[in-house]
PDB file of C-alpha atoms in Angstrom:
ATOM      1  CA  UNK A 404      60.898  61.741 -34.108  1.00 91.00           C
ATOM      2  CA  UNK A 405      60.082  65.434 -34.687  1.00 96.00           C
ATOM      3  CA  UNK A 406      57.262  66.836 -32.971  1.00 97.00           C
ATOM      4  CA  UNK A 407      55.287  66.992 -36.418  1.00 97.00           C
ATOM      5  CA  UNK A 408      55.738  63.414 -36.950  1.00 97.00           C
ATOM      6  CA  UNK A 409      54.418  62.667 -33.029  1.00 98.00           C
ATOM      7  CA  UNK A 410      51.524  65.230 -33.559  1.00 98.00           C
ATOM      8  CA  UNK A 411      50.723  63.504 -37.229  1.00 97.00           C
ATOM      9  CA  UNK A 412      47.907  61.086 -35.923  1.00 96.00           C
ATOM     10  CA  UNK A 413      46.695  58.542 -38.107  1.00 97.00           C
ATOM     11  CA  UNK A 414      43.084  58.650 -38.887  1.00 97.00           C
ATOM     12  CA  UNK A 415      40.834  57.790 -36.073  1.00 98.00           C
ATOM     13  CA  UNK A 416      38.290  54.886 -36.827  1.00 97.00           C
ATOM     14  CA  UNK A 417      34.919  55.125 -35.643  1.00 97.00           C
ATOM     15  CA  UNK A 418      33.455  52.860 -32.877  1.00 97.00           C
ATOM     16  CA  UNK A 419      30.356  54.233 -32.339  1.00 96.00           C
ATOM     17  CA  UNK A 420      28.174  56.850 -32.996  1.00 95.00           C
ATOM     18  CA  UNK A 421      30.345  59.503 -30.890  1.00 97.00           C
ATOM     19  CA  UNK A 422      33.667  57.452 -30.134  1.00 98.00           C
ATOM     20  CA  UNK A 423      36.417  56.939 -32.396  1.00 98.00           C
ATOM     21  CA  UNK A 424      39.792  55.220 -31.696  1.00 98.00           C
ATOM     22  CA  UNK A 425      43.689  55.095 -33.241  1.00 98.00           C
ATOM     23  CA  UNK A 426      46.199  52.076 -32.219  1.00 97.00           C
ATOM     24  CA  UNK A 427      50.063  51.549 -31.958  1.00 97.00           C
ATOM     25  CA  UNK A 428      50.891  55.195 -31.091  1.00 98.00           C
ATOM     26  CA  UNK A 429      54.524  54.570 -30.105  1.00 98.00           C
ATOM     27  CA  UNK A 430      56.312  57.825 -28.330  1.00 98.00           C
ATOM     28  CA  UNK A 431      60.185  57.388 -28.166  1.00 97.00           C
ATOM     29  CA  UNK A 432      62.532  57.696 -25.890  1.00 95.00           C
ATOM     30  CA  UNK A 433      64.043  61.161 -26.622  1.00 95.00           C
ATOM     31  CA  UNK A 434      60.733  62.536 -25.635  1.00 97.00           C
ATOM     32  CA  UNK A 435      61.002  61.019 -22.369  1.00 94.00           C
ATOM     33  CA  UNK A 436      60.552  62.521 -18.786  1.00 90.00           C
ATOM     34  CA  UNK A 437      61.661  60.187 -16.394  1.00 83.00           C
ATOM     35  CA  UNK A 438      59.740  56.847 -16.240  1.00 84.00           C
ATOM     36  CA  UNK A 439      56.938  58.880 -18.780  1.00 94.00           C
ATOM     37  CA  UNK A 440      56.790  60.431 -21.843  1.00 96.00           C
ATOM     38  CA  UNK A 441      56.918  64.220 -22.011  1.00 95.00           C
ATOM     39  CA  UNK A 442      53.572  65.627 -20.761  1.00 96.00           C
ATOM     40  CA  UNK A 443      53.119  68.372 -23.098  1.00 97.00           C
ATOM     41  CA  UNK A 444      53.507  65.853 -26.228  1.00 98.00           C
ATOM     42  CA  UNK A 445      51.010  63.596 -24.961  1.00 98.00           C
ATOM     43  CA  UNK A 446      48.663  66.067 -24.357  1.00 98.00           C
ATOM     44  CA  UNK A 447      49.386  67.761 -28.109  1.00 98.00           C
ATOM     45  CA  UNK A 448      48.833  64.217 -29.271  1.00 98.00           C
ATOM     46  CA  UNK A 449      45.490  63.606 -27.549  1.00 98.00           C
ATOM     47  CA  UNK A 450      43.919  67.586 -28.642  1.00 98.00           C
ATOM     48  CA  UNK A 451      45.313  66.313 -31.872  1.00 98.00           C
ATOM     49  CA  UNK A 452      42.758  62.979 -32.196  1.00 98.00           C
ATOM     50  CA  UNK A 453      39.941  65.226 -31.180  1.00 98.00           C
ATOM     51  CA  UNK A 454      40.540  68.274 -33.769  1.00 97.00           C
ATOM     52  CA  UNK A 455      40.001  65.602 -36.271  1.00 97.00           C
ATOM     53  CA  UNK A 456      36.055  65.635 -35.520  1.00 96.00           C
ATOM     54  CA  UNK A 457      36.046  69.247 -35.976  1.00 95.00           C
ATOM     55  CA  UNK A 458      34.224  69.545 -39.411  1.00 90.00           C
ATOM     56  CA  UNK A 459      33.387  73.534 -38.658  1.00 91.00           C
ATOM     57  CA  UNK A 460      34.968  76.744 -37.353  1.00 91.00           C
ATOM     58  CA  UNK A 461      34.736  76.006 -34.405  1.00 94.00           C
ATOM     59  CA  UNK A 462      38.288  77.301 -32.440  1.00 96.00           C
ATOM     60  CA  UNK A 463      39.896  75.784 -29.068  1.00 97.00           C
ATOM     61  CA  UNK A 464      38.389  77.261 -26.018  1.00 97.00           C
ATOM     62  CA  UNK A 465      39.605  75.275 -23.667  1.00 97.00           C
ATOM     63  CA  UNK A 466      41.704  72.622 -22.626  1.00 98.00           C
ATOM     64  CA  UNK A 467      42.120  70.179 -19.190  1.00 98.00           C
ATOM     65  CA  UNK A 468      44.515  67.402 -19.044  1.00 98.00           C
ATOM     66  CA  UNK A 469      44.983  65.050 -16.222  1.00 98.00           C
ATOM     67  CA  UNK A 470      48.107  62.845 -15.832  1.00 97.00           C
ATOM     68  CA  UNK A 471      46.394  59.606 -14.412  1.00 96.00           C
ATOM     69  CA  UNK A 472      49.271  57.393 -14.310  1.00 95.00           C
ATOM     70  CA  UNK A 473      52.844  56.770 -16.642  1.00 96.00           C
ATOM     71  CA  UNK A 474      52.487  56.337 -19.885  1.00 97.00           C
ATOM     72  CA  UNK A 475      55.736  54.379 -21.329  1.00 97.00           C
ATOM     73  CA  UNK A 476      58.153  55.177 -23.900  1.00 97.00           C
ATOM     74  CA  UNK A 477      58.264  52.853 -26.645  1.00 97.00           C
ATOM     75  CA  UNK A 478      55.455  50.803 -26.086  1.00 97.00           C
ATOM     76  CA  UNK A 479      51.655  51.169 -27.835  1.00 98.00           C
ATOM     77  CA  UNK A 480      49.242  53.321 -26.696  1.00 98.00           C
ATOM     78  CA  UNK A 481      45.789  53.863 -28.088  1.00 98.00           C
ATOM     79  CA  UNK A 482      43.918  57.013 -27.603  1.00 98.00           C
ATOM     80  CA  UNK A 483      39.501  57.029 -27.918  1.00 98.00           C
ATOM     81  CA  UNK A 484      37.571  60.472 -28.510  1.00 98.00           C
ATOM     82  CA  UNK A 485      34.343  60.720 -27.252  1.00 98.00           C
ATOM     83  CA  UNK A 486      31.976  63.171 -28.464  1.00 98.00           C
ATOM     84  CA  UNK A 487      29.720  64.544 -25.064  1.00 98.00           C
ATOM     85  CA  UNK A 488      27.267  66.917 -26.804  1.00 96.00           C
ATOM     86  CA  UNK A 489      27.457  68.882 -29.572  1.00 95.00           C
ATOM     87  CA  UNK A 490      25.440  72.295 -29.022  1.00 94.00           C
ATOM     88  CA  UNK A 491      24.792  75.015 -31.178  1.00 93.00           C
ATOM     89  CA  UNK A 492      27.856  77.158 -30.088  1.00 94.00           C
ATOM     90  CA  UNK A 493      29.611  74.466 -28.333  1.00 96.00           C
ATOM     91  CA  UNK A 494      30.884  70.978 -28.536  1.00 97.00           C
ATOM     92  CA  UNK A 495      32.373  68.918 -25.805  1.00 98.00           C
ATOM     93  CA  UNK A 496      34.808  66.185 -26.364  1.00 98.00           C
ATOM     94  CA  UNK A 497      36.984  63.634 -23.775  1.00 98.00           C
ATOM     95  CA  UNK A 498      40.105  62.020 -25.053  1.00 98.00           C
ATOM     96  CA  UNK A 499      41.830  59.190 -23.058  1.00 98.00           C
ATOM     97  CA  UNK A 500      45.177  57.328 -23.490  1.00 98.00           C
ATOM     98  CA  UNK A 501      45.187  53.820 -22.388  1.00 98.00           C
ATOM     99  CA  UNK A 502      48.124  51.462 -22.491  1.00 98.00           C
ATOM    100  CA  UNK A 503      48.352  47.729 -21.043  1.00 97.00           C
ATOM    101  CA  UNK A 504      44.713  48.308 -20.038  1.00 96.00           C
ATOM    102  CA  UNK A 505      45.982  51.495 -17.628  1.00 97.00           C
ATOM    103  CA  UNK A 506      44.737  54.960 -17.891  1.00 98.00           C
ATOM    104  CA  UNK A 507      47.145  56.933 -18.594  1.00 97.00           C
ATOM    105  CA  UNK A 508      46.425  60.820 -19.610  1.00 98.00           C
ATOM    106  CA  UNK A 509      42.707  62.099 -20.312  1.00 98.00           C
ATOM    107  CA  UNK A 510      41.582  65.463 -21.775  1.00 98.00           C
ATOM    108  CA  UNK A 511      38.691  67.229 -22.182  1.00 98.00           C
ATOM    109  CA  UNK A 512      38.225  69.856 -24.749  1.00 98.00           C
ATOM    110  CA  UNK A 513      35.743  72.553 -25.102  1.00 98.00           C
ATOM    111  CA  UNK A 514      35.111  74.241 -28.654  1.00 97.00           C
ATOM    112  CA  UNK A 515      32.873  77.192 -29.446  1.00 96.00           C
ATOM    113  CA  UNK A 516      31.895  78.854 -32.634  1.00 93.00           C
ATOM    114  CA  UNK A 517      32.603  82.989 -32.629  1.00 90.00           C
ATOM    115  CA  UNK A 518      29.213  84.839 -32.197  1.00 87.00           C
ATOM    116  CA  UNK A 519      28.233  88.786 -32.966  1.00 85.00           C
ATOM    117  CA  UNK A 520      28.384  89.948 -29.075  1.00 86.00           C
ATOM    118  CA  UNK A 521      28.136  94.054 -27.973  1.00 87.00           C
ATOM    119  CA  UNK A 522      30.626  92.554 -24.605  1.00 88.00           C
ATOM    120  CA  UNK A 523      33.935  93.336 -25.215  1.00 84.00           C
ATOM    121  CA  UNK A 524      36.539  93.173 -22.766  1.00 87.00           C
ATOM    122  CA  UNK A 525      40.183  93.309 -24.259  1.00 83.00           C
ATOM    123  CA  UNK A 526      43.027  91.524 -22.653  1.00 83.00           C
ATOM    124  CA  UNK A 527      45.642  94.507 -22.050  1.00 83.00           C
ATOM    125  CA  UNK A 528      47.981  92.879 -19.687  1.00 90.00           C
ATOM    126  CA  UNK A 529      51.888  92.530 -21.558  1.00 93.00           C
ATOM    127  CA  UNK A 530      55.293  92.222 -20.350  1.00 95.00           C
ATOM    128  CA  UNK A 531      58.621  94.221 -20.664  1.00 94.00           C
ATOM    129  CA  UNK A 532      61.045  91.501 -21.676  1.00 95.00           C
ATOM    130  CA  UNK A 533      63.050  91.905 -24.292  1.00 94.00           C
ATOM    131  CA  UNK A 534      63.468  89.155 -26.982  1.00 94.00           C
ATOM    132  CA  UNK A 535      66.121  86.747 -26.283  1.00 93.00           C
ATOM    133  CA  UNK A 536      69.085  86.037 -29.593  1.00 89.00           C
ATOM    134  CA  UNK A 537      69.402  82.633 -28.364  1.00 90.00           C
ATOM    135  CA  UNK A 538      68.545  80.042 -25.399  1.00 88.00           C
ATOM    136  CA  UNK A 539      69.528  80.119 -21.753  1.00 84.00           C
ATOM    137  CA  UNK A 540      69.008  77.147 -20.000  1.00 78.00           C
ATOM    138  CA  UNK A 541      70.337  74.049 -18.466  1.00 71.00           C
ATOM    139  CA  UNK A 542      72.497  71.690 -21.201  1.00 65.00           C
ATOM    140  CA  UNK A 543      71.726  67.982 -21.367  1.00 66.00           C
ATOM    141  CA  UNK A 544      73.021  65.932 -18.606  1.00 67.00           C
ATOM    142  CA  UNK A 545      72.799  62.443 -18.287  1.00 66.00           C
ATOM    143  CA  UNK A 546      70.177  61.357 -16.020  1.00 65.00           C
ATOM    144  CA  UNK A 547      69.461  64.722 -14.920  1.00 69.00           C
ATOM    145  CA  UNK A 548      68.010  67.068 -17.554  1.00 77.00           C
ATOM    146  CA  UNK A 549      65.020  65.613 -19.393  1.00 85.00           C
ATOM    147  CA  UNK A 550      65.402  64.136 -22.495  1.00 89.00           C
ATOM    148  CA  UNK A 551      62.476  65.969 -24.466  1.00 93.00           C
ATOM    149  CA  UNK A 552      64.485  69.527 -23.830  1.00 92.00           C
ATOM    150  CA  UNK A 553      66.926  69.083 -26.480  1.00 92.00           C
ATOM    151  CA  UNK A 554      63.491  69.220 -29.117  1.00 95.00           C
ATOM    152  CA  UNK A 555      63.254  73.587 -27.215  1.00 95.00           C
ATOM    153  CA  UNK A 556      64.858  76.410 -26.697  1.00 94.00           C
ATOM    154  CA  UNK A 557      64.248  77.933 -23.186  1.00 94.00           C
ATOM    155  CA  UNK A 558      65.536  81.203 -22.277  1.00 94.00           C
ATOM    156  CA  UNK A 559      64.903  82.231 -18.554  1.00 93.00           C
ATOM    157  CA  UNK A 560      65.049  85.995 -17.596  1.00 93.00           C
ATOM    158  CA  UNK A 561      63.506  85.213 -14.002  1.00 93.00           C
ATOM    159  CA  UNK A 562      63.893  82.499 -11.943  1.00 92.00           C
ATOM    160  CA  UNK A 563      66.028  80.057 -11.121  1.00 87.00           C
ATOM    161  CA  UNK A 564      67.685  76.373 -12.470  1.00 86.00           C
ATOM    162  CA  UNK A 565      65.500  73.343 -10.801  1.00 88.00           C
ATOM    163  CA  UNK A 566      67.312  71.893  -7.603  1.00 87.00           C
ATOM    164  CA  UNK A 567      69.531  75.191  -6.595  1.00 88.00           C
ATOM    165  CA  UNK A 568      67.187  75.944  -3.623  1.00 91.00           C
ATOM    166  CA  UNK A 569      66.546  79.337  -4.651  1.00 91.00           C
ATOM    167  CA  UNK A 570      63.801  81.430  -2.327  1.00 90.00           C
ATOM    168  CA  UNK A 571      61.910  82.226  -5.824  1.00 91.00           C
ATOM    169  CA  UNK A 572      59.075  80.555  -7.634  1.00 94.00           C
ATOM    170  CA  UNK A 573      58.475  81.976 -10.465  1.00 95.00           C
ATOM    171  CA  UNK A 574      59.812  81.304 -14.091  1.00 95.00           C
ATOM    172  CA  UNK A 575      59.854  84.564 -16.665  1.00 96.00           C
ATOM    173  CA  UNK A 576      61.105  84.058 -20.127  1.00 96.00           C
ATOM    174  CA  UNK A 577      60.954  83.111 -23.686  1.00 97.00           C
ATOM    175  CA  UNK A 578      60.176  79.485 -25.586  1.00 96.00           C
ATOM    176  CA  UNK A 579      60.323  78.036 -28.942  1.00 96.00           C
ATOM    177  CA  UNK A 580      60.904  74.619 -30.815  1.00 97.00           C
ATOM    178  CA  UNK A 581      64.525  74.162 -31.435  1.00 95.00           C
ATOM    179  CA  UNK A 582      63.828  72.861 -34.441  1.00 95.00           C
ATOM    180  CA  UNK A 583      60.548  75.150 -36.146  1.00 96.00           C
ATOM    181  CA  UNK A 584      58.084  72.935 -37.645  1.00 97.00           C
ATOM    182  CA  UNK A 585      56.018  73.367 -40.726  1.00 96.00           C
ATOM    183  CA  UNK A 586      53.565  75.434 -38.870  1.00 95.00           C
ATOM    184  CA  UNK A 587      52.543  76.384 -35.695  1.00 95.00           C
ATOM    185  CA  UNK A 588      48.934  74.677 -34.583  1.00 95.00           C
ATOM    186  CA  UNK A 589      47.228  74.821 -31.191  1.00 95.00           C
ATOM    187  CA  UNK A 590      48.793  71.444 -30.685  1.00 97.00           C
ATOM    188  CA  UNK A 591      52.343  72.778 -31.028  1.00 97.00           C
ATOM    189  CA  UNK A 592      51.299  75.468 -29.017  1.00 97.00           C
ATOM    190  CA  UNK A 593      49.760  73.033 -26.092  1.00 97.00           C
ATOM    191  CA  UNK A 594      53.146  70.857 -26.618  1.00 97.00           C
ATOM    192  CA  UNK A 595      55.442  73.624 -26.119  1.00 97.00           C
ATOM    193  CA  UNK A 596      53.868  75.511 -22.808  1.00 97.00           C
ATOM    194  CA  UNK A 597      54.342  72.383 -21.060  1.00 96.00           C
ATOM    195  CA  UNK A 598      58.334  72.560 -21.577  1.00 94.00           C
ATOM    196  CA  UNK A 599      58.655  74.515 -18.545  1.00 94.00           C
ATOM    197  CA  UNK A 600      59.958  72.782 -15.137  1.00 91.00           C
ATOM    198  CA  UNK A 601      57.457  73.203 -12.417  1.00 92.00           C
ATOM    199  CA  UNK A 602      57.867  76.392 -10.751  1.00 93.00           C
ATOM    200  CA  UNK A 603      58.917  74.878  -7.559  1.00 93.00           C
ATOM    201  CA  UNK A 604      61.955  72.827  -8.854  1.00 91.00           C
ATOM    202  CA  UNK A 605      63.979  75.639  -8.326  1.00 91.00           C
ATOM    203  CA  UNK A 606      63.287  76.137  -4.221  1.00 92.00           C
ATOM    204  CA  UNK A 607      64.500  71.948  -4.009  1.00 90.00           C
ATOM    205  CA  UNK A 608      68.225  71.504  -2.934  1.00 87.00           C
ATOM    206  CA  UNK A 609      69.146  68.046  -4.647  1.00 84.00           C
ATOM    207  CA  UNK A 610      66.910  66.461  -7.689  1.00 83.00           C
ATOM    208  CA  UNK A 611      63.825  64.847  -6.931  1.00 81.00           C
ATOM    209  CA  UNK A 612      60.456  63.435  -8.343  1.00 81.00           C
ATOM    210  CA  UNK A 613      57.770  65.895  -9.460  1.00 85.00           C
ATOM    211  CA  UNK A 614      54.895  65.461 -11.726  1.00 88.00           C
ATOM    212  CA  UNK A 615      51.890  67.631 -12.725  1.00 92.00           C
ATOM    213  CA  UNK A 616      48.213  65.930 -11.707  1.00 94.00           C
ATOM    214  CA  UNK A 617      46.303  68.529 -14.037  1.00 96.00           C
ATOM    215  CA  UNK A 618      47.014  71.035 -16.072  1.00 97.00           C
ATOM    216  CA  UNK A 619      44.025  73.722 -18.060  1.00 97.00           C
ATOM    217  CA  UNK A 620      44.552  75.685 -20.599  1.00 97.00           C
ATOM    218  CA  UNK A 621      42.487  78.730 -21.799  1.00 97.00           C
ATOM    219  CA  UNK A 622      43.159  79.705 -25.668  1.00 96.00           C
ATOM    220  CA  UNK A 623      42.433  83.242 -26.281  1.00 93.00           C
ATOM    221  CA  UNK A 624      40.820  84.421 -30.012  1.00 89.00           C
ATOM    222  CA  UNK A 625      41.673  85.280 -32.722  1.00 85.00           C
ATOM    223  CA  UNK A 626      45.058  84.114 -33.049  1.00 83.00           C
ATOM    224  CA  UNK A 627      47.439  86.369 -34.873  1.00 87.00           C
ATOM    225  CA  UNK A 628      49.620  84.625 -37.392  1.00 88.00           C
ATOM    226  CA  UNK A 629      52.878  83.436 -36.228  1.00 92.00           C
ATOM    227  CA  UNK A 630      55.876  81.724 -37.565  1.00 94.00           C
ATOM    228  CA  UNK A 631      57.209  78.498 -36.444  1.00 96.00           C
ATOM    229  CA  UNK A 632      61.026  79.883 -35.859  1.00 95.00           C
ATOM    230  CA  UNK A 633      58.786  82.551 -33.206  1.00 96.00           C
ATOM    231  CA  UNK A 634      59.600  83.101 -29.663  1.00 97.00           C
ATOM    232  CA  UNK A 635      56.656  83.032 -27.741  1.00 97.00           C
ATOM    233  CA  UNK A 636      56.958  85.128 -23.708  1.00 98.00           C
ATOM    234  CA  UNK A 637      56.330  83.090 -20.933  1.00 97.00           C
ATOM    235  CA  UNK A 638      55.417  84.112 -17.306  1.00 97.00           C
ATOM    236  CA  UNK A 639      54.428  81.610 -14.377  1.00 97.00           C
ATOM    237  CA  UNK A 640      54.355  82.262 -11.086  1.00 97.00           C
ATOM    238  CA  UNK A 641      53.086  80.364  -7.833  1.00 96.00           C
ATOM    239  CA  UNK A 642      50.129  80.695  -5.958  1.00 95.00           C
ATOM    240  CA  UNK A 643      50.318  78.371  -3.171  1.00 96.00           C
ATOM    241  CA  UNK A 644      52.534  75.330  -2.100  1.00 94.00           C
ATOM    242  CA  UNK A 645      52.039  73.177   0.873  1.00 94.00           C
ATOM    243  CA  UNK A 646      51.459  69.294   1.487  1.00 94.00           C
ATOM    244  CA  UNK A 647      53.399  68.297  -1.532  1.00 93.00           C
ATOM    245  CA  UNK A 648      51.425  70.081  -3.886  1.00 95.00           C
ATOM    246  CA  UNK A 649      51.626  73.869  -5.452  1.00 96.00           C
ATOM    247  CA  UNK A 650      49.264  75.881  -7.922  1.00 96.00           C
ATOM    248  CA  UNK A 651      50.596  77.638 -10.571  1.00 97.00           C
ATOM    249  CA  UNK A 652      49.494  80.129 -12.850  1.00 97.00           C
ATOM    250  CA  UNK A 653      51.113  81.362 -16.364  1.00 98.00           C
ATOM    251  CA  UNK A 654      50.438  83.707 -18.997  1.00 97.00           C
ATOM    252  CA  UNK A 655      51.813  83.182 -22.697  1.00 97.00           C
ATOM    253  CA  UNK A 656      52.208  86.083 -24.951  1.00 97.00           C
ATOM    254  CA  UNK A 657      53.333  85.794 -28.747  1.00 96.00           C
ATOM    255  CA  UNK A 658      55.468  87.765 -30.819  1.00 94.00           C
ATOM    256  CA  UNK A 659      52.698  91.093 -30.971  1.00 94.00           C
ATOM    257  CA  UNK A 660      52.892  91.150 -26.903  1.00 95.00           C
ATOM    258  CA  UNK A 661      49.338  89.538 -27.306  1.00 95.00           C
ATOM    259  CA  UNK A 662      48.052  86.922 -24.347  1.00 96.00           C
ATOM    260  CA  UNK A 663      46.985  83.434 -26.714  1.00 95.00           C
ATOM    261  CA  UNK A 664      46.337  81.522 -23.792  1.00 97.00           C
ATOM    262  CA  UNK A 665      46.477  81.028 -19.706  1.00 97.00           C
ATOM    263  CA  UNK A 666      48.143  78.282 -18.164  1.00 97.00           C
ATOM    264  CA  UNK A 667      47.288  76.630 -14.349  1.00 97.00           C
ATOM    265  CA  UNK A 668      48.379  73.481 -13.158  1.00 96.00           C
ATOM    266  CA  UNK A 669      48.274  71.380  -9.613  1.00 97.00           C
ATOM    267  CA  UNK A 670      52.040  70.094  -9.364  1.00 95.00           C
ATOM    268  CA  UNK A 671      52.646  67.051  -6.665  1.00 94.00           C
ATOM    269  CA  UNK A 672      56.502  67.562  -5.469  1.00 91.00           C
ATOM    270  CA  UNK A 673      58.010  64.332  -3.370  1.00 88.00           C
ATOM    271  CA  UNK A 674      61.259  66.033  -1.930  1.00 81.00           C
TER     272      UNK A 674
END
């Protein structure tokens, strides 16, 4: 399935006067990693289900998404939206994944309307890399590489391949969809930020398990047009690592050198 087919939610039904719900999501295999499905597909898939109660112009503000437990490839999932308030400016919504009666993933989303306002601060901060012609990364290998890579193209100009103990932790380069879709949305853009290995893949000498616990995103406005075939600049680097845990911090950039969003996560590493 292509990531607009995954992202192409059926029509939530209304439970109550601020939840709604959607059966029989199904994620396949090819968008697996490891014993789960691809994080940054389930989390496109749950903003997804709550941009459907936007009725205004209200744009993404912000995003948090916390990886409660597996969710399974090829097996149902439902995911309910729950309104929290909706304020003048802002509206609050919560977006949870169960399967087999287990949480899996749950979001919240904040939304806010764009007011007149004499504060202006603008973003200035860029980067110098130049624009990749094609991918550099890791190929598929069997039981190694993660299956929902082949749907990207990841071109690293800093940093290193997970599991070749290098001394960095950082990961500078350039993403895309290996395959554009129609258009790109805030959910393709959540979706393909999360195709990055965790930062601190690269400093462990033979594969092992690592998962993100949460991961926030903060969208940037306006948005400047892009097109689907884009490359968008990516730069994460760490903050801290100890206990089996590291914070990480990234900045995305699109094709204008513009920031459209910042990227932190909490990563648990078991090596």
């Amino acid at each position: 399935m292509t990531v607009d087919e995954l992202l192409d939610i059926p029509t939530l039904t209304q439970t109550s006067e601020n939840t709604w719900k959607v059966e029989n999501l199904v994620i396949p295999k090819t968008w697996g990693q490891g014993r789960t499905a691809f994080g940054g597909i389930s989390a496109g898939m749950l903003y997804t289900a709550v941009k459907q109660q936007i009725t205004d112009d209200r744009v993404l503000r912000s995003f948090t998404t916390n990886f409660v437990g597996p969710l399974m490839l090829d097996t149902p999932f439902s995911i309910e939206v729950t309104l929290l308030r909706m304020g003048k400016n802002v509206s609050q919504y919560t977006a949870h994944a169960m399967q087999n009666d287990k949480s899996c993933v749950f979001s919240q989303a904040c939304f806010g309307i764009a007011r007149e306002s004499g504060i202006r601060v603008e973003n200035t901060e860029t980067h110098q890399m130049s624009t990749p012609n094609k991918a550099k990364f890791i190929p598929q290998i069997p039981k190694i590489t993660p299956k929902f890579l082949r749907y990207f193209d990841l071109a690293i100009e800093d940093g290193g391949i997970p599991f070749t103990r290098k001394k960095t932790s950082i990961y500078h380069g350039f993403m895309r969809f290996k395959q554009p879709p129609a258009q790109i949305t805030d959910a393709h853009i959540i979706t393909m930020i999360d195709a990055w290995p965790p930062t601190l893949l690269q400093m462990m000498k033979l594969p092992a398990p690592a998962s993100t616990v949460s991961w926030n995103l903060e969208f940037i406005h306006p948005h400047k047009p892009v097109s689907p075939s884009d490359w968008f600049a990516y730069k994460a680097h760490t903050r801290q690592a100890a206990d089996g845990y590291g914070h990480t911090e990234a900045t995305i950039w699109d094709k204008d050198n513009e920031v459209i969003a910042i990227s932190r996560q909490t990563v648990a590493v078991f090596d």
